[in-house]
mmCIF file of C-alpha atoms and ligand atoms in Angstrom:
data_model
loop_
_atom_site.group_PDB
_atom_site.id
_atom_site.type_symbol
_atom_site.label_atom_id
_atom_site.label_comp_id
_atom_site.label_asym_id
_atom_site.label_seq_id
_atom_site.Cartn_x
_atom_site.Cartn_y
_atom_site.Cartn_z
ATOM 1 C CA UNK F 180 34.692 -22.960 48.493
ATOM 2 C CA UNK F 181 36.319 -19.973 48.937
ATOM 3 C CA UNK F 182 38.689 -19.132 45.576
ATOM 4 C CA UNK F 183 41.659 -16.645 44.964
ATOM 5 C CA UNK F 184 42.090 -16.105 41.510
ATOM 6 C CA UNK F 185 45.191 -13.531 40.580
ATOM 7 C CA UNK F 186 45.639 -12.151 37.366
ATOM 8 C CA UNK F 187 42.133 -11.776 36.471
ATOM 9 C CA UNK F 188 42.339 -8.812 34.120
ATOM 10 C CA UNK F 189 44.993 -11.050 31.843
ATOM 11 C CA UNK F 190 44.117 -13.024 29.349
ATOM 12 C CA UNK F 191 43.791 -16.375 31.164
ATOM 13 C CA UNK F 192 42.511 -14.942 34.345
ATOM 14 C CA UNK F 193 39.684 -13.310 32.300
ATOM 15 C CA UNK F 194 38.251 -16.720 31.194
ATOM 16 C CA UNK F 195 38.549 -18.372 34.277
ATOM 17 C CA UNK F 196 36.885 -16.024 36.492
ATOM 18 C CA UNK F 197 33.280 -16.805 35.142
ATOM 19 C CA UNK F 198 33.421 -20.730 35.634
ATOM 20 C CA UNK F 199 35.657 -20.139 38.699
ATOM 21 C CA UNK F 200 32.571 -18.042 39.888
ATOM 22 C CA UNK F 201 30.134 -21.023 39.588
ATOM 23 C CA UNK F 202 32.630 -23.101 41.528
ATOM 24 C CA UNK F 203 32.113 -21.098 44.508
ATOM 25 C CA UNK F 204 32.631 -17.713 46.341
ATOM 26 C CA UNK F 205 35.384 -15.865 44.191
ATOM 27 C CA UNK F 206 37.456 -13.452 45.163
ATOM 28 C CA UNK F 207 39.775 -11.821 42.000
ATOM 29 C CA UNK F 208 41.610 -8.566 43.225
ATOM 30 C CA UNK F 209 43.340 -6.975 40.350
ATOM 31 C CA UNK F 210 47.115 -5.250 40.484
ATOM 32 C CA UNK F 211 45.119 -1.968 41.927
ATOM 33 C CA UNK F 212 43.790 -4.087 45.178
ATOM 34 C CA UNK F 213 46.838 -6.471 45.524
ATOM 35 C CA UNK F 214 50.099 -6.058 44.088
ATOM 36 C CA UNK F 215 51.883 -9.384 43.957
ATOM 37 C CA UNK F 216 55.394 -7.808 43.764
ATOM 38 C CA UNK F 217 54.507 -6.713 47.325
ATOM 39 C CA UNK F 218 55.037 -10.093 49.449
ATOM 40 C CA UNK F 219 53.792 -8.466 52.861
ATOM 41 C CA UNK F 220 50.338 -7.241 50.791
ATOM 42 C CA UNK F 221 50.247 -10.786 49.498
ATOM 43 C CA UNK F 222 50.555 -12.599 52.973
ATOM 44 C CA UNK F 223 47.833 -10.282 54.648
ATOM 45 C CA UNK F 224 45.491 -10.836 51.306
ATOM 46 C CA UNK F 225 45.793 -14.618 51.910
ATOM 47 C CA UNK F 226 44.960 -14.344 55.975
ATOM 48 C CA UNK F 227 41.763 -11.948 55.182
ATOM 49 C CA UNK F 228 40.476 -14.205 52.342
ATOM 50 C CA UNK F 229 41.466 -17.511 53.443
ATOM 51 C CA UNK F 230 40.782 -19.337 50.525
ATOM 52 C CA UNK F 231 40.585 -22.853 50.065
ATOM 53 C CA UNK F 232 41.500 -22.806 46.524
ATOM 54 C CA UNK F 233 44.168 -20.908 44.927
ATOM 55 C CA UNK F 234 44.179 -19.944 40.891
ATOM 56 C CA UNK F 235 47.337 -17.995 40.068
ATOM 57 C CA UNK F 236 47.137 -16.690 36.683
ATOM 58 C CA UNK F 237 48.951 -13.614 37.311
ATOM 59 C CA UNK F 238 52.801 -13.047 35.998
ATOM 60 C CA UNK F 239 55.199 -10.635 34.765
ATOM 61 C CA UNK F 240 54.708 -11.695 31.023
ATOM 62 C CA UNK F 241 57.057 -9.156 28.990
ATOM 63 C CA UNK F 242 59.768 -11.641 27.797
ATOM 64 C CA UNK F 243 61.774 -8.714 26.440
ATOM 65 C CA UNK F 244 61.452 -6.333 29.460
ATOM 66 C CA UNK F 245 61.952 -8.899 31.957
ATOM 67 C CA UNK F 246 65.381 -8.840 30.583
ATOM 68 C CA UNK F 247 66.032 -5.393 32.304
ATOM 69 C CA UNK F 248 63.294 -5.471 34.920
ATOM 70 C CA UNK F 249 64.492 -8.826 35.947
ATOM 71 C CA UNK F 250 63.651 -8.131 39.857
ATOM 72 C CA UNK F 251 60.160 -7.199 39.185
ATOM 73 C CA UNK F 252 59.470 -10.386 36.980
ATOM 74 C CA UNK F 253 61.228 -12.498 40.026
ATOM 75 C CA UNK F 254 59.030 -10.515 42.681
ATOM 76 C CA UNK F 255 56.222 -11.340 40.637
ATOM 77 C CA UNK F 256 56.828 -14.666 39.134
ATOM 78 C CA UNK F 257 58.892 -16.395 41.760
ATOM 79 C CA UNK F 258 58.652 -14.854 45.371
ATOM 80 C CA UNK F 259 54.618 -14.413 44.980
ATOM 81 C CA UNK F 260 53.910 -17.877 43.832
ATOM 82 C CA UNK F 261 56.484 -19.086 46.514
ATOM 83 C CA UNK F 262 54.242 -16.970 49.456
ATOM 84 C CA UNK F 263 51.320 -18.477 48.299
ATOM 85 C CA UNK F 264 52.445 -22.089 48.049
ATOM 86 C CA UNK F 265 53.882 -22.115 51.458
ATOM 87 C CA UNK F 266 50.702 -20.486 52.930
ATOM 88 C CA UNK F 267 48.990 -23.220 51.076
ATOM 89 C CA UNK F 268 51.218 -25.684 52.446
ATOM 90 C CA UNK F 269 50.468 -24.820 56.018
ATOM 91 C CA UNK F 270 46.619 -25.176 55.568
ATOM 92 C CA UNK F 271 46.730 -28.152 52.874
ATOM 93 C CA UNK F 272 44.986 -25.486 50.615
ATOM 94 C CA UNK F 273 45.374 -26.383 46.744
ATOM 95 C CA UNK F 274 47.219 -23.942 44.555
ATOM 96 C CA UNK F 275 46.529 -24.343 40.894
ATOM 97 C CA UNK F 276 49.628 -22.164 38.855
ATOM 98 C CA UNK F 277 50.360 -21.648 35.486
ATOM 99 C CA UNK F 278 53.897 -21.829 33.863
ATOM 100 C CA UNK F 279 55.442 -21.835 30.472
ATOM 101 C CA UNK F 280 57.347 -23.283 27.795
ATOM 102 C CA UNK F 281 60.279 -20.984 28.137
ATOM 103 C CA UNK F 282 61.449 -23.167 31.031
ATOM 104 C CA UNK F 283 62.757 -25.280 28.679
ATOM 105 C CA UNK F 284 65.692 -24.776 26.782
ATOM 106 C CA UNK F 285 64.486 -25.447 22.707
ATOM 107 C CA UNK F 286 66.955 -27.683 21.929
ATOM 108 C CA UNK F 287 66.341 -30.383 19.404
ATOM 109 C CA UNK F 288 63.049 -31.050 17.744
ATOM 110 C CA UNK F 289 61.313 -33.415 20.175
ATOM 111 C CA UNK F 290 58.430 -32.500 22.025
ATOM 112 C CA UNK F 291 59.858 -31.396 25.944
ATOM 113 C CA UNK F 292 58.309 -33.677 28.459
ATOM 114 C CA UNK F 293 57.529 -32.608 31.558
ATOM 115 C CA UNK F 294 60.163 -34.962 33.096
ATOM 116 C CA UNK F 295 62.747 -33.002 31.060
ATOM 117 C CA UNK F 296 65.066 -30.712 33.127
ATOM 118 C CA UNK F 297 64.122 -27.020 32.083
ATOM 119 C CA UNK F 298 66.987 -25.157 30.984
ATOM 120 C CA UNK F 299 65.643 -21.548 30.388
ATOM 121 C CA UNK F 300 67.230 -19.029 27.893
ATOM 122 C CA UNK F 301 65.820 -15.738 29.445
ATOM 123 C CA UNK F 302 65.206 -13.842 32.371
ATOM 124 C CA UNK F 303 61.277 -14.418 31.984
ATOM 125 C CA UNK F 304 61.899 -18.457 31.937
ATOM 126 C CA UNK F 305 64.146 -18.195 34.728
ATOM 127 C CA UNK F 306 62.028 -16.275 36.705
ATOM 128 C CA UNK F 307 59.169 -18.679 35.795
ATOM 129 C CA UNK F 308 61.068 -21.835 36.675
ATOM 130 C CA UNK F 309 61.708 -20.431 39.924
ATOM 131 C CA UNK F 310 58.167 -20.243 40.658
ATOM 132 C CA UNK F 311 57.567 -23.474 39.871
ATOM 133 C CA UNK F 312 60.642 -24.942 41.755
ATOM 134 C CA UNK F 313 59.266 -22.796 45.030
ATOM 135 C CA UNK F 314 55.656 -24.273 44.310
ATOM 136 C CA UNK F 315 57.067 -28.326 44.144
ATOM 137 C CA UNK F 316 59.214 -27.821 47.102
ATOM 138 C CA UNK F 317 56.945 -26.299 49.380
ATOM 139 C CA UNK F 318 54.812 -29.103 50.432
ATOM 140 C CA UNK F 319 51.247 -27.561 49.186
ATOM 141 C CA UNK F 320 48.900 -29.642 46.818
ATOM 142 C CA UNK F 321 49.671 -28.023 43.812
ATOM 143 C CA UNK F 322 49.370 -28.366 39.879
ATOM 144 C CA UNK F 323 51.259 -26.672 37.444
ATOM 145 C CA UNK F 324 49.909 -26.134 33.942
ATOM 146 C CA UNK F 325 52.669 -25.506 31.742
ATOM 147 C CA UNK F 326 51.272 -24.048 28.700
ATOM 148 C CA UNK F 327 52.934 -21.978 25.125
ATOM 149 C CA UNK F 328 52.196 -19.398 22.847
ATOM 150 C CA UNK F 329 49.093 -18.173 24.839
ATOM 151 C CA UNK F 330 46.657 -15.756 22.711
ATOM 152 C CA UNK F 331 43.304 -14.442 22.628
ATOM 153 C CA UNK F 332 41.034 -12.157 20.589
ATOM 154 C CA UNK F 333 41.954 -9.443 22.684
ATOM 155 C CA UNK F 334 44.689 -8.109 24.997
ATOM 156 C CA UNK F 335 48.590 -8.138 24.346
ATOM 157 C CA UNK F 336 49.437 -10.991 22.582
ATOM 158 C CA UNK F 337 50.955 -12.464 18.935
ATOM 159 C CA UNK F 338 47.623 -12.629 17.630
ATOM 160 C CA UNK F 339 46.452 -8.986 18.574
ATOM 161 C CA UNK F 340 50.331 -8.057 17.380
ATOM 162 C CA UNK F 341 49.772 -9.144 13.940
ATOM 163 C CA UNK F 342 46.410 -8.031 13.457
ATOM 164 C CA UNK F 343 47.832 -4.077 14.522
ATOM 165 C CA UNK F 344 50.909 -4.868 12.028
ATOM 166 C CA UNK F 345 48.558 -6.049 9.307
ATOM 167 C CA UNK F 346 46.451 -3.110 9.419
ATOM 168 C CA UNK F 347 49.222 -0.883 8.873
ATOM 169 C CA UNK F 348 51.987 -2.491 7.151
ATOM 170 C CA UNK F 349 52.400 -4.062 3.515
ATOM 171 C CA UNK F 350 54.799 -6.518 4.432
ATOM 172 C CA UNK F 351 55.081 -8.208 7.723
ATOM 173 C CA UNK F 352 58.364 -10.294 8.594
ATOM 174 C CA UNK F 353 57.735 -13.041 11.055
ATOM 175 C CA UNK F 354 60.620 -15.844 12.224
ATOM 176 C CA UNK F 355 60.101 -18.790 10.955
ATOM 177 C CA UNK F 356 62.555 -20.922 13.085
ATOM 178 C CA UNK F 357 60.713 -20.788 16.238
ATOM 179 C CA UNK F 358 57.840 -23.439 16.238
ATOM 180 C CA UNK F 359 55.445 -24.363 18.945
ATOM 181 C CA UNK F 360 51.772 -24.360 19.772
ATOM 182 C CA UNK F 361 49.592 -21.651 19.665
ATOM 183 C CA UNK F 362 47.058 -21.929 22.167
ATOM 184 C CA UNK F 363 44.144 -19.485 23.097
ATOM 185 C CA UNK F 364 43.705 -18.976 26.373
ATOM 186 C CA UNK F 365 40.187 -20.457 26.523
ATOM 187 C CA UNK F 366 41.433 -23.797 26.027
ATOM 188 C CA UNK F 367 43.827 -23.393 29.099
ATOM 189 C CA UNK F 368 40.835 -22.650 30.896
ATOM 190 C CA UNK F 369 38.618 -25.369 29.703
ATOM 191 C CA UNK F 370 41.389 -27.763 30.779
ATOM 192 C CA UNK F 371 42.012 -26.495 34.254
ATOM 193 C CA UNK F 372 38.224 -26.081 34.773
ATOM 194 C CA UNK F 373 37.935 -29.904 33.798
ATOM 195 C CA UNK F 374 40.576 -30.662 36.310
ATOM 196 C CA UNK F 375 39.497 -28.403 38.814
ATOM 197 C CA UNK F 376 35.919 -30.173 38.463
ATOM 198 C CA UNK F 377 36.851 -33.905 38.361
ATOM 199 C CA UNK F 378 37.031 -34.099 42.126
ATOM 200 C CA UNK F 379 38.631 -32.782 45.478
ATOM 201 C CA UNK F 380 41.651 -30.980 43.841
ATOM 202 C CA UNK F 381 43.998 -31.941 46.756
ATOM 203 C CA UNK F 382 43.623 -35.783 45.293
ATOM 204 C CA UNK F 383 43.636 -34.825 41.592
ATOM 205 C CA UNK F 384 46.503 -32.972 42.398
ATOM 206 C CA UNK F 385 48.262 -35.608 43.896
ATOM 207 C CA UNK F 386 47.790 -38.010 41.210
ATOM 208 C CA UNK F 387 48.695 -35.391 38.444
ATOM 209 C CA UNK F 388 52.496 -35.846 38.146
ATOM 210 C CA UNK F 389 52.801 -32.163 39.464
ATOM 211 C CA UNK F 390 53.325 -30.410 36.191
ATOM 212 C CA UNK F 391 51.303 -31.065 33.045
ATOM 213 C CA UNK F 392 51.483 -29.528 29.894
ATOM 214 C CA UNK F 393 48.362 -27.783 28.610
ATOM 215 C CA UNK F 394 48.646 -26.077 24.973
ATOM 216 C CA UNK F 395 46.908 -26.944 21.778
ATOM 217 C CA UNK F 396 47.842 -30.057 19.549
ATOM 218 C CA UNK F 397 50.248 -29.741 16.615
ATOM 219 C CA UNK F 398 52.829 -27.355 15.909
ATOM 220 C CA UNK F 399 53.525 -24.434 13.530
ATOM 221 C CA UNK F 400 56.185 -21.716 13.441
ATOM 222 C CA UNK F 401 55.389 -18.175 14.150
ATOM 223 C CA UNK F 402 55.325 -17.422 10.405
ATOM 224 C CA UNK F 403 52.638 -20.138 9.717
ATOM 225 C CA UNK F 404 50.812 -19.113 12.871
ATOM 226 C CA UNK F 405 50.840 -15.516 11.410
ATOM 227 C CA UNK F 406 49.785 -16.524 8.167
ATOM 228 C CA UNK F 407 47.164 -18.717 9.531
ATOM 229 C CA UNK F 408 45.610 -14.934 11.152
ATOM 230 C CA UNK F 409 45.909 -13.072 8.052
ATOM 231 C CA UNK F 410 44.537 -15.483 5.845
ATOM 232 C CA UNK F 411 41.941 -16.621 8.090
ATOM 233 C CA UNK F 412 40.891 -12.884 8.820
ATOM 234 C CA UNK F 413 41.157 -12.279 5.165
ATOM 235 C CA UNK F 414 38.765 -15.202 4.305
ATOM 236 C CA UNK F 415 36.090 -13.840 7.111
ATOM 237 C CA UNK F 416 36.178 -10.390 4.594
ATOM 238 C CA UNK F 417 38.674 -8.522 7.187
ATOM 239 C CA UNK F 418 40.403 -6.035 4.700
ATOM 240 C CA UNK F 419 44.359 -5.188 5.544
ATOM 241 C CA UNK F 420 47.327 -3.188 4.161
ATOM 242 C CA UNK F 421 49.256 -6.585 4.823
ATOM 243 C CA UNK F 422 50.106 -8.056 1.198
ATOM 244 C CA UNK F 423 52.886 -10.575 2.422
ATOM 245 C CA UNK F 424 53.951 -12.493 5.565
ATOM 246 C CA UNK F 425 57.669 -13.180 5.062
ATOM 247 C CA UNK F 426 59.654 -15.850 6.841
ATOM 248 C CA UNK F 427 62.731 -14.534 8.353
ATOM 249 C CA UNK F 428 64.676 -16.408 10.854
ATOM 250 C CA UNK F 429 65.463 -15.478 14.602
ATOM 251 C CA UNK F 430 68.734 -14.152 13.856
ATOM 252 C CA UNK F 431 67.079 -11.400 11.233
ATOM 253 C CA UNK F 432 64.789 -10.284 14.035
ATOM 254 C CA UNK F 433 66.432 -9.503 16.773
ATOM 255 C CA UNK F 434 65.077 -9.056 19.961
ATOM 256 C CA UNK F 435 66.177 -8.269 23.783
ATOM 257 C CA UNK F 436 65.274 -11.665 24.914
ATOM 258 C CA UNK F 437 66.218 -14.959 23.455
ATOM 259 C CA UNK F 438 63.713 -17.364 22.308
ATOM 260 C CA UNK F 439 63.496 -21.131 22.237
ATOM 261 C CA UNK F 440 63.458 -22.409 18.686
ATOM 262 C CA UNK F 441 61.571 -25.334 20.005
ATOM 263 C CA UNK F 442 58.582 -24.739 21.766
ATOM 264 C CA UNK F 443 56.681 -28.198 21.542
ATOM 265 C CA UNK F 444 54.983 -29.664 24.428
ATOM 266 C CA UNK F 445 54.274 -33.197 24.681
ATOM 267 C CA UNK F 446 50.615 -33.692 25.655
ATOM 268 C CA UNK F 447 50.871 -37.561 26.598
ATOM 269 C CA UNK F 448 50.496 -36.460 30.353
ATOM 270 C CA UNK F 449 47.367 -34.607 29.748
ATOM 271 C CA UNK F 450 45.875 -37.604 28.002
ATOM 272 C CA UNK F 451 47.087 -40.291 30.284
ATOM 273 C CA UNK F 452 46.232 -38.567 33.393
ATOM 274 C CA UNK F 453 43.175 -36.585 32.388
ATOM 275 C CA UNK F 454 42.056 -38.285 28.980
ATOM 276 C CA UNK F 455 42.071 -34.894 27.691
ATOM 277 C CA UNK F 456 42.840 -34.861 24.236
ATOM 278 C CA UNK F 457 43.108 -30.412 23.404
ATOM 279 C CA UNK F 458 41.793 -29.703 19.683
ATOM 280 C CA UNK F 459 44.697 -29.209 16.915
ATOM 281 C CA UNK F 460 45.988 -25.395 16.977
ATOM 282 C CA UNK F 461 44.216 -24.701 13.672
ATOM 283 C CA UNK F 462 40.645 -25.789 14.740
ATOM 284 C CA UNK F 463 41.116 -23.884 18.258
ATOM 285 C CA UNK F 464 42.072 -20.735 16.278
ATOM 286 C CA UNK F 465 38.994 -20.451 14.212
ATOM 287 C CA UNK F 466 36.459 -19.238 16.894
ATOM 288 C CA UNK F 467 38.850 -16.738 18.277
ATOM 289 C CA UNK F 468 39.608 -15.655 14.271
ATOM 290 C CA UNK F 469 35.460 -15.586 14.170
ATOM 291 C CA UNK F 470 35.487 -13.010 17.650
ATOM 292 C CA UNK F 471 38.325 -11.132 15.820
ATOM 293 C CA UNK F 472 36.635 -10.622 12.392
ATOM 294 C CA UNK F 473 33.115 -9.872 14.421
ATOM 295 C CA UNK F 474 34.981 -6.857 16.222
ATOM 296 C CA UNK F 475 36.864 -5.588 13.057
ATOM 297 C CA UNK F 476 33.641 -5.495 10.919
ATOM 298 C CA UNK F 477 31.452 -3.630 13.608
ATOM 299 C CA UNK F 478 30.827 0.153 12.691
ATOM 300 C CA UNK F 479 32.858 2.514 14.660
ATOM 301 C CA UNK F 480 30.736 4.144 17.298
HETATM 302 N N1 NAP P 503 51.462 -15.037 27.071
HETATM 303 C C1 NAP P 503 51.716 -16.048 26.775
HETATM 304 O O1 NAP P 503 52.233 -16.396 25.686
HETATM 305 C C2 NAP P 503 52.230 -17.365 27.723
HETATM 306 C C3 NAP P 503 52.916 -18.280 27.146
HETATM 307 C C4 NAP P 503 53.067 -19.831 28.027
HETATM 308 C C5 NAP P 503 52.460 -19.424 29.481
HETATM 309 N N2 NAP P 503 52.345 -18.216 29.978
HETATM 310 C C6 NAP P 503 51.979 -17.929 31.278
HETATM 311 O O2 NAP P 503 50.347 -18.199 31.259
HETATM 312 C C7 NAP P 503 49.913 -17.443 32.472
HETATM 313 C C8 NAP P 503 49.028 -16.192 32.069
HETATM 314 O O3 NAP P 503 49.566 -15.360 31.084
HETATM 315 P P1 NAP P 503 48.681 -14.120 30.625
HETATM 316 O O4 NAP P 503 48.740 -14.384 29.058
HETATM 317 O O5 NAP P 503 47.134 -14.682 30.530
HETATM 318 O O6 NAP P 503 49.285 -13.149 30.955
HETATM 319 P P2 NAP P 503 48.644 -11.443 30.569
HETATM 320 O O7 NAP P 503 47.573 -11.473 29.935
HETATM 321 O O8 NAP P 503 50.101 -10.701 30.958
HETATM 322 O O9 NAP P 503 48.249 -11.524 32.381
HETATM 323 C C9 NAP P 503 48.934 -11.382 33.694
HETATM 324 C C10 NAP P 503 48.037 -10.615 34.558
HETATM 325 O O10 NAP P 503 48.985 -10.588 35.730
HETATM 326 C C11 NAP P 503 48.553 -9.436 36.618
HETATM 327 N N3 NAP P 503 49.788 -8.741 37.112
HETATM 328 C C12 NAP P 503 51.091 -8.469 36.472
HETATM 329 N N4 NAP P 503 51.958 -8.270 37.386
HETATM 330 C C13 NAP P 503 51.254 -8.234 38.785
HETATM 331 C C14 NAP P 503 51.490 -7.498 39.852
HETATM 332 N N5 NAP P 503 52.446 -6.782 40.182
HETATM 333 N N6 NAP P 503 50.349 -7.579 40.640
HETATM 334 C C15 NAP P 503 49.161 -8.002 40.330
HETATM 335 N N7 NAP P 503 48.927 -8.594 39.223
HETATM 336 C C16 NAP P 503 50.138 -8.537 38.536
HETATM 337 C C17 NAP P 503 48.335 -8.386 35.261
HETATM 338 O O11 NAP P 503 47.900 -7.392 35.973
HETATM 339 P P3 NAP P 503 47.710 -5.980 34.923
HETATM 340 O O12 NAP P 503 46.594 -6.214 33.958
HETATM 341 O O13 NAP P 503 47.720 -4.972 35.819
HETATM 342 O O14 NAP P 503 49.143 -5.885 34.100
HETATM 343 C C18 NAP P 503 47.479 -9.425 34.355
HETATM 344 O O15 NAP P 503 45.933 -9.658 34.762
HETATM 345 C C19 NAP P 503 51.203 -17.006 32.903
HETATM 346 O O16 NAP P 503 51.325 -17.720 34.201
HETATM 347 C C20 NAP P 503 52.105 -16.803 31.930
HETATM 348 O O17 NAP P 503 53.286 -17.280 32.329
HETATM 349 C C21 NAP P 503 51.853 -17.331 28.917
#
């Protein structure tokens, strides 16, 4: 099997590269080798590599900057997946793509299910939705895993932002009206690998429903998540400047992009179609905090 993995330098791509290498011959070009915003370069790369499986873990993920760099967001999140999907469709090559809770409006407080009509609130969500729709219409054998609030011990994410703020500030102000499931990238990678290894991906994808949510179980506000990070690291012996994590509303913490208040994702399809029951977000957080605490306590070289 010849596998093309995009975004191998990102949070999710990093953890997918190793197990994908065990599955077949892996090509994982970084942005310097393959700029996904360059459609011609992407088509040439597909022709040169001739993958028999495509895993697209790349994305333009800066939610606030996407409001002004909208063209770039669409090139990476919509045009590139469309090119991959069209190429895959003509050859019957399976495409595993990753998408986001930000395609939903965030209205109400029930978990979104995969059949719900998306209604993104910001340019990032709209660009990701355009990618999802292009893939669904391409005729390629595809699976779209929609996840939420992705984080890891390193990289640019909510956990590392809180960690950085906790080192330098006494008071952290974190929104408590956005609710979702904080999800380590290793969890999504494990779900993706279990599905890819379940049999011929073309057959597995055909019975998947097309879009499947893959996130940790349970729910938390951003504020609860921040508290769990700071308290959990303190319990592990880390010393911080932060004394208080204060809840604020989204209105009190304005950002360039509007965020959905309800990012809950129903995990029923993941359970019904694949028998996968992800752990609760607090349990999933523990090994990541262990890794962060180990790195924090390591003496500087
Ligand atoms: N982060 C979240 O909270 C979140 C939540 C829900 C869903 N998701 C989805 O999960 C997937 C993985 O996200 P992530 O958090 O792992 O993202 P990430 O850490 O930001 O990584 C994205 C990867 O895409 C690459 N990339 C961006 N623009 C590119 C371009 N023009 N050409 C080539 N590569 C490019 C980046 O390369 P560089 O390293 O060079 O920038 C990076 O390797 C994405 O589909 C994302 O939409 C993320």
